[in-house]
Short mmCIF file of N, CA and C in Angstrom, two decimals:
data_model
loop_
_atom_site.label_atom_id
_atom_site.label_comp_id
_atom_site.label_asym_id
_atom_site.label_seq_id
_atom_site.Cartn_x
_atom_site.Cartn_y
_atom_site.Cartn_z
N UNK A 147 -11.03 5.06 -23.25
CA UNK A 147 -11.53 3.84 -22.70
C UNK A 147 -10.41 2.99 -22.10
N UNK A 148 -9.24 3.01 -22.75
CA UNK A 148 -8.10 2.23 -22.25
C UNK A 148 -7.68 2.76 -20.88
N UNK A 149 -7.73 4.08 -20.71
CA UNK A 149 -7.34 4.65 -19.43
C UNK A 149 -8.30 4.22 -18.33
N UNK A 150 -9.58 4.19 -18.63
CA UNK A 150 -10.57 3.77 -17.64
C UNK A 150 -10.36 2.31 -17.24
N UNK A 151 -10.03 1.47 -18.20
CA UNK A 151 -9.74 0.07 -17.90
C UNK A 151 -8.49 -0.05 -17.03
N UNK A 152 -7.44 0.70 -17.39
CA UNK A 152 -6.20 0.69 -16.61
C UNK A 152 -6.46 1.16 -15.18
N UNK A 153 -7.17 2.25 -15.04
CA UNK A 153 -7.46 2.78 -13.71
C UNK A 153 -8.29 1.80 -12.88
N UNK A 154 -9.25 1.15 -13.51
CA UNK A 154 -10.09 0.18 -12.79
C UNK A 154 -9.27 -1.02 -12.30
N UNK A 155 -8.40 -1.53 -13.14
CA UNK A 155 -7.55 -2.66 -12.76
C UNK A 155 -6.60 -2.26 -11.64
N UNK A 156 -6.02 -1.08 -11.75
CA UNK A 156 -5.08 -0.61 -10.74
C UNK A 156 -5.76 -0.44 -9.39
N UNK A 157 -6.92 0.17 -9.38
CA UNK A 157 -7.61 0.39 -8.11
C UNK A 157 -8.16 -0.92 -7.53
N UNK A 158 -8.51 -1.87 -8.37
CA UNK A 158 -8.91 -3.18 -7.88
C UNK A 158 -7.72 -3.90 -7.22
N UNK A 159 -6.54 -3.79 -7.84
CA UNK A 159 -5.32 -4.34 -7.26
C UNK A 159 -5.03 -3.68 -5.91
N UNK A 160 -5.19 -2.36 -5.86
CA UNK A 160 -4.98 -1.64 -4.60
C UNK A 160 -5.97 -2.10 -3.54
N UNK A 161 -7.23 -2.28 -3.91
CA UNK A 161 -8.25 -2.72 -2.95
C UNK A 161 -7.91 -4.10 -2.40
N UNK A 162 -7.49 -5.01 -3.28
CA UNK A 162 -7.10 -6.35 -2.82
C UNK A 162 -5.91 -6.28 -1.87
N UNK A 163 -4.94 -5.44 -2.19
CA UNK A 163 -3.77 -5.27 -1.32
C UNK A 163 -4.18 -4.72 0.03
N UNK A 164 -5.05 -3.74 0.03
CA UNK A 164 -5.48 -3.10 1.27
C UNK A 164 -6.26 -4.08 2.15
N UNK A 165 -7.15 -4.86 1.54
CA UNK A 165 -7.93 -5.84 2.29
C UNK A 165 -7.01 -6.92 2.86
N UNK A 166 -6.02 -7.36 2.06
CA UNK A 166 -5.07 -8.35 2.55
C UNK A 166 -4.27 -7.80 3.74
N UNK A 167 -3.87 -6.53 3.67
CA UNK A 167 -3.11 -5.93 4.77
C UNK A 167 -3.94 -5.88 6.05
N UNK A 168 -5.22 -5.64 5.92
CA UNK A 168 -6.09 -5.65 7.10
C UNK A 168 -6.10 -7.05 7.73
N UNK A 169 -6.24 -8.07 6.89
CA UNK A 169 -6.21 -9.44 7.39
C UNK A 169 -4.86 -9.83 7.95
N UNK A 170 -3.78 -9.34 7.34
CA UNK A 170 -2.43 -9.61 7.80
C UNK A 170 -2.21 -9.06 9.20
N UNK A 171 -2.67 -7.85 9.42
CA UNK A 171 -2.50 -7.21 10.74
C UNK A 171 -3.46 -7.82 11.76
N UNK A 172 -4.68 -8.16 11.32
CA UNK A 172 -5.67 -8.74 12.24
C UNK A 172 -5.36 -10.18 12.61
N UNK A 173 -4.50 -10.84 11.83
CA UNK A 173 -4.14 -12.22 12.12
C UNK A 173 -5.23 -13.21 11.76
N UNK A 174 -5.90 -12.99 10.64
CA UNK A 174 -6.97 -13.90 10.23
C UNK A 174 -6.39 -15.28 9.93
N UNK A 175 -7.04 -16.33 10.42
CA UNK A 175 -6.46 -17.68 10.34
C UNK A 175 -6.38 -18.27 8.93
N UNK A 176 -7.17 -17.79 7.98
CA UNK A 176 -7.16 -18.37 6.65
C UNK A 176 -6.09 -17.78 5.74
N UNK A 177 -5.34 -16.78 6.21
CA UNK A 177 -4.25 -16.22 5.42
C UNK A 177 -2.99 -17.05 5.61
N UNK A 178 -2.18 -17.17 4.56
CA UNK A 178 -0.97 -18.00 4.69
C UNK A 178 0.07 -17.42 5.65
N UNK A 179 0.06 -16.12 5.81
CA UNK A 179 1.04 -15.49 6.69
C UNK A 179 0.39 -14.29 7.37
N UNK A 180 0.63 -14.14 8.67
CA UNK A 180 0.10 -13.00 9.41
C UNK A 180 1.25 -12.31 10.13
N UNK A 181 0.95 -11.22 10.77
CA UNK A 181 1.98 -10.44 11.42
C UNK A 181 2.66 -11.21 12.55
N UNK A 182 1.95 -12.15 13.15
CA UNK A 182 2.50 -12.91 14.27
C UNK A 182 3.03 -14.29 13.86
N UNK A 183 2.99 -14.63 12.58
CA UNK A 183 3.35 -16.00 12.18
C UNK A 183 4.84 -16.19 11.90
N UNK A 184 5.60 -15.13 11.80
CA UNK A 184 7.02 -15.27 11.50
C UNK A 184 7.84 -15.63 12.72
N UNK A 185 9.09 -16.02 12.45
CA UNK A 185 9.99 -16.31 13.55
C UNK A 185 10.69 -15.02 13.96
N UNK A 186 11.05 -14.93 15.21
CA UNK A 186 11.74 -13.73 15.69
C UNK A 186 13.16 -13.71 15.13
N UNK A 187 13.57 -12.57 14.64
CA UNK A 187 14.91 -12.42 14.08
C UNK A 187 15.74 -11.48 14.93
N UNK A 188 16.90 -11.16 14.44
CA UNK A 188 17.80 -10.25 15.14
C UNK A 188 17.22 -8.84 15.11
N UNK A 189 17.38 -8.14 16.19
CA UNK A 189 16.82 -6.79 16.30
C UNK A 189 17.42 -5.85 15.26
N UNK A 190 18.73 -5.92 15.05
CA UNK A 190 19.38 -5.00 14.10
C UNK A 190 18.93 -5.29 12.66
N UNK A 191 18.69 -6.54 12.34
CA UNK A 191 18.17 -6.88 11.02
C UNK A 191 16.78 -6.28 10.83
N UNK A 192 15.94 -6.39 11.85
CA UNK A 192 14.59 -5.82 11.78
C UNK A 192 14.64 -4.31 11.63
N UNK A 193 15.52 -3.67 12.37
CA UNK A 193 15.65 -2.21 12.27
C UNK A 193 16.14 -1.82 10.88
N UNK A 194 17.09 -2.58 10.33
CA UNK A 194 17.58 -2.30 8.99
C UNK A 194 16.49 -2.42 7.94
N UNK A 195 15.67 -3.46 8.05
CA UNK A 195 14.56 -3.65 7.10
C UNK A 195 13.54 -2.52 7.24
N UNK A 196 13.23 -2.14 8.48
CA UNK A 196 12.28 -1.05 8.71
C UNK A 196 12.78 0.26 8.10
N UNK A 197 14.05 0.56 8.31
CA UNK A 197 14.64 1.79 7.75
C UNK A 197 14.61 1.75 6.23
N UNK A 198 14.93 0.60 5.64
CA UNK A 198 14.91 0.48 4.18
C UNK A 198 13.49 0.68 3.62
N UNK A 199 12.49 0.10 4.28
CA UNK A 199 11.10 0.27 3.81
C UNK A 199 10.63 1.72 3.98
N UNK A 200 11.03 2.36 5.06
CA UNK A 200 10.68 3.77 5.24
C UNK A 200 11.37 4.65 4.19
N UNK A 201 12.62 4.33 3.87
CA UNK A 201 13.33 5.09 2.84
C UNK A 201 12.65 4.90 1.48
N UNK A 202 12.24 3.68 1.18
CA UNK A 202 11.54 3.41 -0.07
C UNK A 202 10.24 4.22 -0.14
N UNK A 203 9.51 4.27 0.96
CA UNK A 203 8.28 5.06 1.05
C UNK A 203 8.58 6.54 0.80
N UNK A 204 9.60 7.06 1.46
CA UNK A 204 9.93 8.49 1.34
C UNK A 204 10.39 8.83 -0.08
N UNK A 205 11.19 7.97 -0.68
CA UNK A 205 11.68 8.23 -2.04
C UNK A 205 10.52 8.22 -3.03
N UNK A 206 9.64 7.23 -2.91
CA UNK A 206 8.52 7.15 -3.84
C UNK A 206 7.65 8.40 -3.74
N UNK A 207 7.34 8.82 -2.54
CA UNK A 207 6.46 9.99 -2.39
C UNK A 207 7.15 11.27 -2.78
N UNK A 208 8.45 11.36 -2.57
CA UNK A 208 9.19 12.55 -3.01
C UNK A 208 9.20 12.65 -4.53
N UNK A 209 9.43 11.53 -5.19
CA UNK A 209 9.46 11.53 -6.66
C UNK A 209 8.09 11.85 -7.22
N UNK A 210 7.04 11.24 -6.67
CA UNK A 210 5.69 11.51 -7.16
C UNK A 210 5.32 12.97 -6.94
N UNK A 211 5.71 13.53 -5.81
CA UNK A 211 5.40 14.94 -5.54
C UNK A 211 6.19 15.85 -6.46
N UNK A 212 7.44 15.50 -6.74
CA UNK A 212 8.26 16.33 -7.63
C UNK A 212 7.68 16.35 -9.03
N UNK A 213 7.16 15.23 -9.48
CA UNK A 213 6.53 15.19 -10.81
C UNK A 213 5.30 16.09 -10.86
N UNK A 214 4.51 16.07 -9.81
CA UNK A 214 3.31 16.92 -9.77
C UNK A 214 3.71 18.39 -9.72
N UNK A 215 4.75 18.71 -8.98
CA UNK A 215 5.19 20.11 -8.88
C UNK A 215 5.75 20.60 -10.20
N UNK A 216 6.50 19.74 -10.89
CA UNK A 216 7.09 20.16 -12.16
C UNK A 216 6.02 20.34 -13.24
N UNK A 217 4.86 19.78 -13.05
CA UNK A 217 3.78 19.94 -14.01
C UNK A 217 2.92 21.16 -13.68
N UNK A 218 3.42 22.02 -12.83
CA UNK A 218 2.68 23.22 -12.49
C UNK A 218 1.63 23.00 -11.43
N UNK A 219 1.74 21.92 -10.68
CA UNK A 219 0.79 21.66 -9.61
C UNK A 219 -0.53 21.10 -10.07
N UNK A 220 -0.61 20.77 -11.36
CA UNK A 220 -1.85 20.22 -11.87
C UNK A 220 -1.92 18.74 -11.56
N UNK A 221 -2.96 18.33 -10.92
CA UNK A 221 -3.16 16.90 -10.65
C UNK A 221 -3.99 16.33 -11.78
N UNK A 222 -3.50 15.28 -12.37
CA UNK A 222 -4.26 14.67 -13.47
C UNK A 222 -4.56 13.22 -13.12
N UNK A 223 -5.59 12.70 -13.72
CA UNK A 223 -5.98 11.31 -13.44
C UNK A 223 -4.90 10.30 -13.78
N UNK A 224 -4.20 10.42 -14.93
CA UNK A 224 -3.17 9.41 -15.20
C UNK A 224 -2.10 9.36 -14.11
N UNK A 225 -1.75 10.50 -13.56
CA UNK A 225 -0.73 10.52 -12.52
C UNK A 225 -1.27 9.88 -11.25
N UNK A 226 -2.49 10.16 -10.89
CA UNK A 226 -3.05 9.58 -9.68
C UNK A 226 -3.24 8.08 -9.81
N UNK A 227 -3.57 7.60 -10.98
CA UNK A 227 -3.77 6.16 -11.13
C UNK A 227 -2.44 5.42 -11.20
N UNK A 228 -1.33 6.15 -11.28
CA UNK A 228 -0.04 5.47 -11.29
C UNK A 228 0.52 5.30 -9.88
N UNK A 229 -0.13 5.86 -8.87
CA UNK A 229 0.35 5.71 -7.50
C UNK A 229 0.09 4.30 -6.96
N UNK A 230 -1.10 3.73 -7.08
CA UNK A 230 -1.32 2.38 -6.53
C UNK A 230 -0.40 1.30 -7.09
N UNK A 231 -0.08 1.27 -8.40
CA UNK A 231 0.81 0.19 -8.84
C UNK A 231 2.22 0.32 -8.29
N UNK A 232 2.60 1.52 -7.88
CA UNK A 232 3.94 1.67 -7.30
C UNK A 232 3.93 1.45 -5.79
N UNK A 233 2.80 1.68 -5.14
CA UNK A 233 2.76 1.51 -3.69
C UNK A 233 2.27 0.13 -3.26
N UNK A 234 1.45 -0.53 -4.06
CA UNK A 234 0.95 -1.85 -3.68
C UNK A 234 2.07 -2.90 -3.59
N UNK A 235 3.01 -2.96 -4.53
CA UNK A 235 4.11 -3.92 -4.35
C UNK A 235 4.94 -3.63 -3.09
N UNK A 236 5.06 -2.37 -2.74
CA UNK A 236 5.80 -2.03 -1.52
C UNK A 236 5.06 -2.58 -0.30
N UNK A 237 3.74 -2.53 -0.30
CA UNK A 237 2.98 -3.09 0.80
C UNK A 237 3.13 -4.61 0.86
N UNK A 238 3.14 -5.26 -0.32
CA UNK A 238 3.31 -6.71 -0.34
C UNK A 238 4.68 -7.11 0.19
N UNK A 239 5.68 -6.24 0.00
CA UNK A 239 7.02 -6.58 0.50
C UNK A 239 7.05 -6.58 2.02
N UNK A 240 6.11 -5.91 2.64
CA UNK A 240 6.05 -5.90 4.11
C UNK A 240 5.51 -7.24 4.64
N UNK A 241 4.77 -7.96 3.84
CA UNK A 241 4.19 -9.23 4.27
C UNK A 241 5.18 -10.31 4.03
#
């Protein structure tokens, strides 16, 4: 039962993050920050941030895949429910 509660909370957090990202990209006026609301910065700083976020994405997925491979390729629910709590904060860092 504890696992079901954990999984439900995690996926609800993921759903909220995903819905917020849609509004962030769409530029909805009631959100505190949208994709077009920031000030323009230096190009090299933006490229550095983009590369760092892509590296974070690649490392997370490589580690998660390595764990699944080391377990004999068996996908289990606890492992799948641990992906949203690690990827949702990364999405929030983009906003």
